[in-house]
PDB file of C-alpha atoms in Angstrom:
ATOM      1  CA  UNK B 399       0.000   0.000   0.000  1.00  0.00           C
ATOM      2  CA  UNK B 400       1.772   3.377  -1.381  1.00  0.00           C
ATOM      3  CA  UNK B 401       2.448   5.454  -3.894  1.00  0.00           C
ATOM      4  CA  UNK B 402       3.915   5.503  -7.167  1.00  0.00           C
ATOM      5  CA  UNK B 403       7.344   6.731  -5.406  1.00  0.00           C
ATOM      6  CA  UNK B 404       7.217   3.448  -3.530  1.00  0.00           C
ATOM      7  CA  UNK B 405       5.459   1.305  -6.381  1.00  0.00           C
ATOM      8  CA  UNK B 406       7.127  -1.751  -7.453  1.00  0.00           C
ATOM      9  CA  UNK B 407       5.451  -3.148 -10.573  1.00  0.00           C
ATOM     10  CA  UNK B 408       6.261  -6.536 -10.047  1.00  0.00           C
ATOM     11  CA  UNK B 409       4.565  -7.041  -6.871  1.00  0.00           C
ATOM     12  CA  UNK B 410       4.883  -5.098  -3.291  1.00  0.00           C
ATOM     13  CA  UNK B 411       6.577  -1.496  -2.162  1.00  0.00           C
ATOM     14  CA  UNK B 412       9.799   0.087  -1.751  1.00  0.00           C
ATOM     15  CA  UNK B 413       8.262   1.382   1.185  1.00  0.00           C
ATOM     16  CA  UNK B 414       5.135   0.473   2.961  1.00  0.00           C
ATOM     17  CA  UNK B 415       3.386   3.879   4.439  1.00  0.00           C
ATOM     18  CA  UNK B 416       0.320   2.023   5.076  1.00  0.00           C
ATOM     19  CA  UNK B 417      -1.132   0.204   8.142  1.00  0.00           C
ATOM     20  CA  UNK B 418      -3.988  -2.114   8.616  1.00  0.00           C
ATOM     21  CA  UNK B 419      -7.121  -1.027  10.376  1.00  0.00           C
ATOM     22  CA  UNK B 420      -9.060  -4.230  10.044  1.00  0.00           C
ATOM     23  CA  UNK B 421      -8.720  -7.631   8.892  1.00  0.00           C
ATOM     24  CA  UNK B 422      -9.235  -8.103   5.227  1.00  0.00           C
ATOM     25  CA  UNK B 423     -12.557  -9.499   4.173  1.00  0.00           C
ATOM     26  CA  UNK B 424     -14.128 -10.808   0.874  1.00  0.00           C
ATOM     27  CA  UNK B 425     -17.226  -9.924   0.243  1.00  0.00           C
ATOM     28  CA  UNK B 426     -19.182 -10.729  -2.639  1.00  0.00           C
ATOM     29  CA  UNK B 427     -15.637 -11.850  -4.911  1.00  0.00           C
ATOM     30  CA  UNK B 428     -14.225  -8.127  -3.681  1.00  0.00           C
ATOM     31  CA  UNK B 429     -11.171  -8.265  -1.843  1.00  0.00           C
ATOM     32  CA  UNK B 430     -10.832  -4.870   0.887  1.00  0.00           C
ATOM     33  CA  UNK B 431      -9.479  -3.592   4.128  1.00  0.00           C
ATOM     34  CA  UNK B 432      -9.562  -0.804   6.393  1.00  0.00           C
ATOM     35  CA  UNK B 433      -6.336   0.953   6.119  1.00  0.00           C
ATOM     36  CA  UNK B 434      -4.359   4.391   7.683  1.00  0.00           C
ATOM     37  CA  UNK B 435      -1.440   6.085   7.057  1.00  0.00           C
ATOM     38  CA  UNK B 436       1.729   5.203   9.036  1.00  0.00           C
ATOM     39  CA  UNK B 437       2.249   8.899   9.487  1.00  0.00           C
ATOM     40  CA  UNK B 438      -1.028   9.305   9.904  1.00  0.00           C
ATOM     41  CA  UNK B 439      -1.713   7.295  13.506  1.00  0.00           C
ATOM     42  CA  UNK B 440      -5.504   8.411  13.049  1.00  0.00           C
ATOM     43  CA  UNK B 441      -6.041   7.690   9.405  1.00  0.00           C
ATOM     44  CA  UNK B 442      -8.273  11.695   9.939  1.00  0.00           C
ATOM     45  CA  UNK B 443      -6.047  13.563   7.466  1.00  0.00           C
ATOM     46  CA  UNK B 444      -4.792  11.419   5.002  1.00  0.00           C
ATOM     47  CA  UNK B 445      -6.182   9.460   1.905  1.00  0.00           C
ATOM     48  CA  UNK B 446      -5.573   6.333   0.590  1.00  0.00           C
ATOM     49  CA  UNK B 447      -2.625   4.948  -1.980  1.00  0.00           C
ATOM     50  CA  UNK B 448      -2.481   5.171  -5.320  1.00  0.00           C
ATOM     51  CA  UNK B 449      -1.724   1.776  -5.837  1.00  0.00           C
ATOM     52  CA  UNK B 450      -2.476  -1.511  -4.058  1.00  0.00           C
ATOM     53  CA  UNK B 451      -0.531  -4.436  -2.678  1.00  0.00           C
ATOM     54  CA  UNK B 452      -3.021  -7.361  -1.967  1.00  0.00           C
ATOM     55  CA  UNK B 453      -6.724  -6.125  -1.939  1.00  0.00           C
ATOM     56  CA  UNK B 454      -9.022  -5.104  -4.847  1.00  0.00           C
ATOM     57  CA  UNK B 455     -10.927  -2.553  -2.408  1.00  0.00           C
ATOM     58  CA  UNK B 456      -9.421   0.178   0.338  1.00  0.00           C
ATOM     59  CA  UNK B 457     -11.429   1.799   3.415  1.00  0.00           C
ATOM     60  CA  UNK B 458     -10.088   4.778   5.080  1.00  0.00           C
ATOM     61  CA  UNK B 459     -11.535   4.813   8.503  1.00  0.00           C
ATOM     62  CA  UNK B 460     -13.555   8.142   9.299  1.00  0.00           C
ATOM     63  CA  UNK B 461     -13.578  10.165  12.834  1.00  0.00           C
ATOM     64  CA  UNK B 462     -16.500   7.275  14.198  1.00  0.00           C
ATOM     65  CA  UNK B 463     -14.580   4.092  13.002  1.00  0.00           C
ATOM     66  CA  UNK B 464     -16.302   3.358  10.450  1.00  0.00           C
ATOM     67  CA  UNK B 465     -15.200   3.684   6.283  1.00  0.00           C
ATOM     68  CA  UNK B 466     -15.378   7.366   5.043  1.00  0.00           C
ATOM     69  CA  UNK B 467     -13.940   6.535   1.807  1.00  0.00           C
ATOM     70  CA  UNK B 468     -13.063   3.556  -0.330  1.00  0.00           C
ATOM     71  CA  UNK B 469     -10.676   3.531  -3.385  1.00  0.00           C
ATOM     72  CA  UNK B 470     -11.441   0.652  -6.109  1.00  0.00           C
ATOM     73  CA  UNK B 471      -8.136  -0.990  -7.617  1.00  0.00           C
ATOM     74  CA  UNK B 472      -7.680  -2.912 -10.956  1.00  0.00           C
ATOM     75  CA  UNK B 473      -4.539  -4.576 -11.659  1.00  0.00           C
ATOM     76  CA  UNK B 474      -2.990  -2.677  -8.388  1.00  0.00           C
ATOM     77  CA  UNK B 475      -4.013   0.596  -9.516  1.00  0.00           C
ATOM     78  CA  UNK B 476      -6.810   3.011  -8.629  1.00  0.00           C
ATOM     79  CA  UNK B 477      -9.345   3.704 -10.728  1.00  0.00           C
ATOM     80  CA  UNK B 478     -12.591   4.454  -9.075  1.00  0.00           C
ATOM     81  CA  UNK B 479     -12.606   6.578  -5.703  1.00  0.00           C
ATOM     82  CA  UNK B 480     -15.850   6.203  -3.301  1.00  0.00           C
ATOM     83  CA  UNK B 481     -16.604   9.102  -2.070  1.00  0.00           C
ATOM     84  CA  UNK B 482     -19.118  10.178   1.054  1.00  0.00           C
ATOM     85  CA  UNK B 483     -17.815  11.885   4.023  1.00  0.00           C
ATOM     86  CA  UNK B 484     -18.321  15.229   2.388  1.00  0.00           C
ATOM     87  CA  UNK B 485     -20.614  17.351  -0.092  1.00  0.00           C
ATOM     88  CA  UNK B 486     -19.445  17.373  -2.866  1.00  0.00           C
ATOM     89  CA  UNK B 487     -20.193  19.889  -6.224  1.00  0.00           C
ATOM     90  CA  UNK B 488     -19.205  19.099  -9.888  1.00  0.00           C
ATOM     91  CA  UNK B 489     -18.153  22.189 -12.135  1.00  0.00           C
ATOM     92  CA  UNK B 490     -21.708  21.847 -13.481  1.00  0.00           C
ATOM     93  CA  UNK B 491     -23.246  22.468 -10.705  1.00  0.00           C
ATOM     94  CA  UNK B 492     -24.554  19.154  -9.893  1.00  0.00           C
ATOM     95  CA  UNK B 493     -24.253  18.048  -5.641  1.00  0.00           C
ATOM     96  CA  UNK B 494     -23.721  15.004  -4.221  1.00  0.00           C
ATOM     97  CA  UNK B 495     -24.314  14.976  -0.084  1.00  0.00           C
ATOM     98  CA  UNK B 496     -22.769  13.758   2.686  1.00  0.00           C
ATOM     99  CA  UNK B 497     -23.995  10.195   3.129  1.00  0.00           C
ATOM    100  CA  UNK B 498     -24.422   9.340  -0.125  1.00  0.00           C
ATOM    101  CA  UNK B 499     -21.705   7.944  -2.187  1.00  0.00           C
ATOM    102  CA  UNK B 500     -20.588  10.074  -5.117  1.00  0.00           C
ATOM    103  CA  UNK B 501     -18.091   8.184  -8.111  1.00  0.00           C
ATOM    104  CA  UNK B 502     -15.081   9.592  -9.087  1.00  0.00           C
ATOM    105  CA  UNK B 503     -13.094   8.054 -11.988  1.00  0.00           C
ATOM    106  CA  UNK B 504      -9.227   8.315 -12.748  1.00  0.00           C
ATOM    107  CA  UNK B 505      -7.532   9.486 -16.058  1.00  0.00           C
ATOM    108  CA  UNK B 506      -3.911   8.199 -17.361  1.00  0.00           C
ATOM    109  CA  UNK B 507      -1.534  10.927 -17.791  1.00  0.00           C
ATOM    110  CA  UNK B 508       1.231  10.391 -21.010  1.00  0.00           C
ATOM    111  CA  UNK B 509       4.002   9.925 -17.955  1.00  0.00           C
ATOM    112  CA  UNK B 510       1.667   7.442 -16.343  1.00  0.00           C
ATOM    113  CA  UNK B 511       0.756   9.314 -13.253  1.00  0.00           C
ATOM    114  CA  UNK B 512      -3.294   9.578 -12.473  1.00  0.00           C
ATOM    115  CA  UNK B 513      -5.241  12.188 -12.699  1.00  0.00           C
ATOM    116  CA  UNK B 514      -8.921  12.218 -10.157  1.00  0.00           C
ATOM    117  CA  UNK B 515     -11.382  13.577 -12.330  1.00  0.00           C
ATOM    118  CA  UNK B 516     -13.332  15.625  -9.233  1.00  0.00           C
ATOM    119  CA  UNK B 517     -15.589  18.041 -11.399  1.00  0.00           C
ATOM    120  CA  UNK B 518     -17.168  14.929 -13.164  1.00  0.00           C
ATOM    121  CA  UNK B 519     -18.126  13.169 -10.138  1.00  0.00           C
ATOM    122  CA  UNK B 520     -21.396  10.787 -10.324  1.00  0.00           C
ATOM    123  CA  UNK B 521     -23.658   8.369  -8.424  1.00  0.00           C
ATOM    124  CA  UNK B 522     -22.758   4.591  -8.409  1.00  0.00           C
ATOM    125  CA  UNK B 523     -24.223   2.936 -11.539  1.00  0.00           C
ATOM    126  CA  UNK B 524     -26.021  -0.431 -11.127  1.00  0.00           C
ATOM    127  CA  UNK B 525     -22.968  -2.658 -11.611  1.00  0.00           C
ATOM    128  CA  UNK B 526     -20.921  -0.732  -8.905  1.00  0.00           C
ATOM    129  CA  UNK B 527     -24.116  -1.149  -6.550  1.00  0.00           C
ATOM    130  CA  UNK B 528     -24.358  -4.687  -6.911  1.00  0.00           C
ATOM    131  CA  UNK B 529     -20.681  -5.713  -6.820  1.00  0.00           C
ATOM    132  CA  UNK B 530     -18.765  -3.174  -4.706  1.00  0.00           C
ATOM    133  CA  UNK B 531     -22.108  -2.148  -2.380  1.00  0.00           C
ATOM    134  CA  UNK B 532     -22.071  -5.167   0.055  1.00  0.00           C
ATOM    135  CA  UNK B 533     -18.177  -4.904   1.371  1.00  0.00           C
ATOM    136  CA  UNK B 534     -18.510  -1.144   1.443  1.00  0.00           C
ATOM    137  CA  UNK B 535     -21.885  -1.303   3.765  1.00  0.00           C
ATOM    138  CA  UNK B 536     -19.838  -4.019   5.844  1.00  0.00           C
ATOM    139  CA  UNK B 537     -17.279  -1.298   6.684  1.00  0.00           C
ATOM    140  CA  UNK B 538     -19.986   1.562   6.773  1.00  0.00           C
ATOM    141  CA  UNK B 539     -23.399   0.237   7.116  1.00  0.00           C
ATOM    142  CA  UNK B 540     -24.853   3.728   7.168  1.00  0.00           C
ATOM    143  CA  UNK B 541     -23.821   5.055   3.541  1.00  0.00           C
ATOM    144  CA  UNK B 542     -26.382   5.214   0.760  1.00  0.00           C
ATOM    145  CA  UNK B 543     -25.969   4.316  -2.979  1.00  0.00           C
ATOM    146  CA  UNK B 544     -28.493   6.966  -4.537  1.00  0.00           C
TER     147      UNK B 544
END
């Protein structure tokens, strides 16, 4: 669990700045954890890694213990972000509220890095609802989908 400083493509980290929160749990064929930053003791103020070492799904714990975010990984690297400890407001106008998860989706820069596309955030489609929705109500059983 880091970032792409600390990324080894082949499998694992330079540097782990990462801790475990929880155990890790699979939920409907989704892989996930609970997970704070080293620095971090809390897990309040940071977010979560880039990339991913072992688990297809990432919690960060929120100020009450449970999940406050989750970051979605494919083939170790982020590509979806969970959003719902916060309103949130696209360029366009459009809100999302606290409580309810908003979507945010990654580009790929030419040098590789990724790019959070924030002003295009959305709700969770159908697909996202049905596969990711049961791990991410284990670790927050209070969010909502739409």
């Amino acid at each position: 669990m880091g970032n792409q400083r600390e990324y080894i493509p082949s499998g694992g980290f330079s540097q782990y700045l990462y801790k475990d929160e929880s155990p890790r749990v699979t939920i409907n064929g989704v892989t996930g954890k609970m997970i704070s930053m080293i620095t971090d003791p809390t897990g309040t103020h940071a977010g979560l890694p880039t990339y991913a070492n072992t688990s297809d799904i990432y919690f960060k714990k929120g100020t009450d213990g449970s999940a406050s975010q989750a970051k979605v990984y494919i083939d170790r690297k982020t590509v979806l972000d969970f959003d719902w400890n916060h309103d949130h407001q696209n360029s366009d106008g459009r809100v999302f509220h606290k409580g309810t998860v908003h979507v945010q989706t990654y580009r790929v820069n030419p040098d590789g890095s990724l790019t959070r596309l924030s002003k295009k955030a959305r709700f969770m489609n159908n697909h996202e609802m049905k596969k990711y929705g049961p791990i991410i109500k284990y670790f927050n059983p209070s969010v909502k989908f739409r």
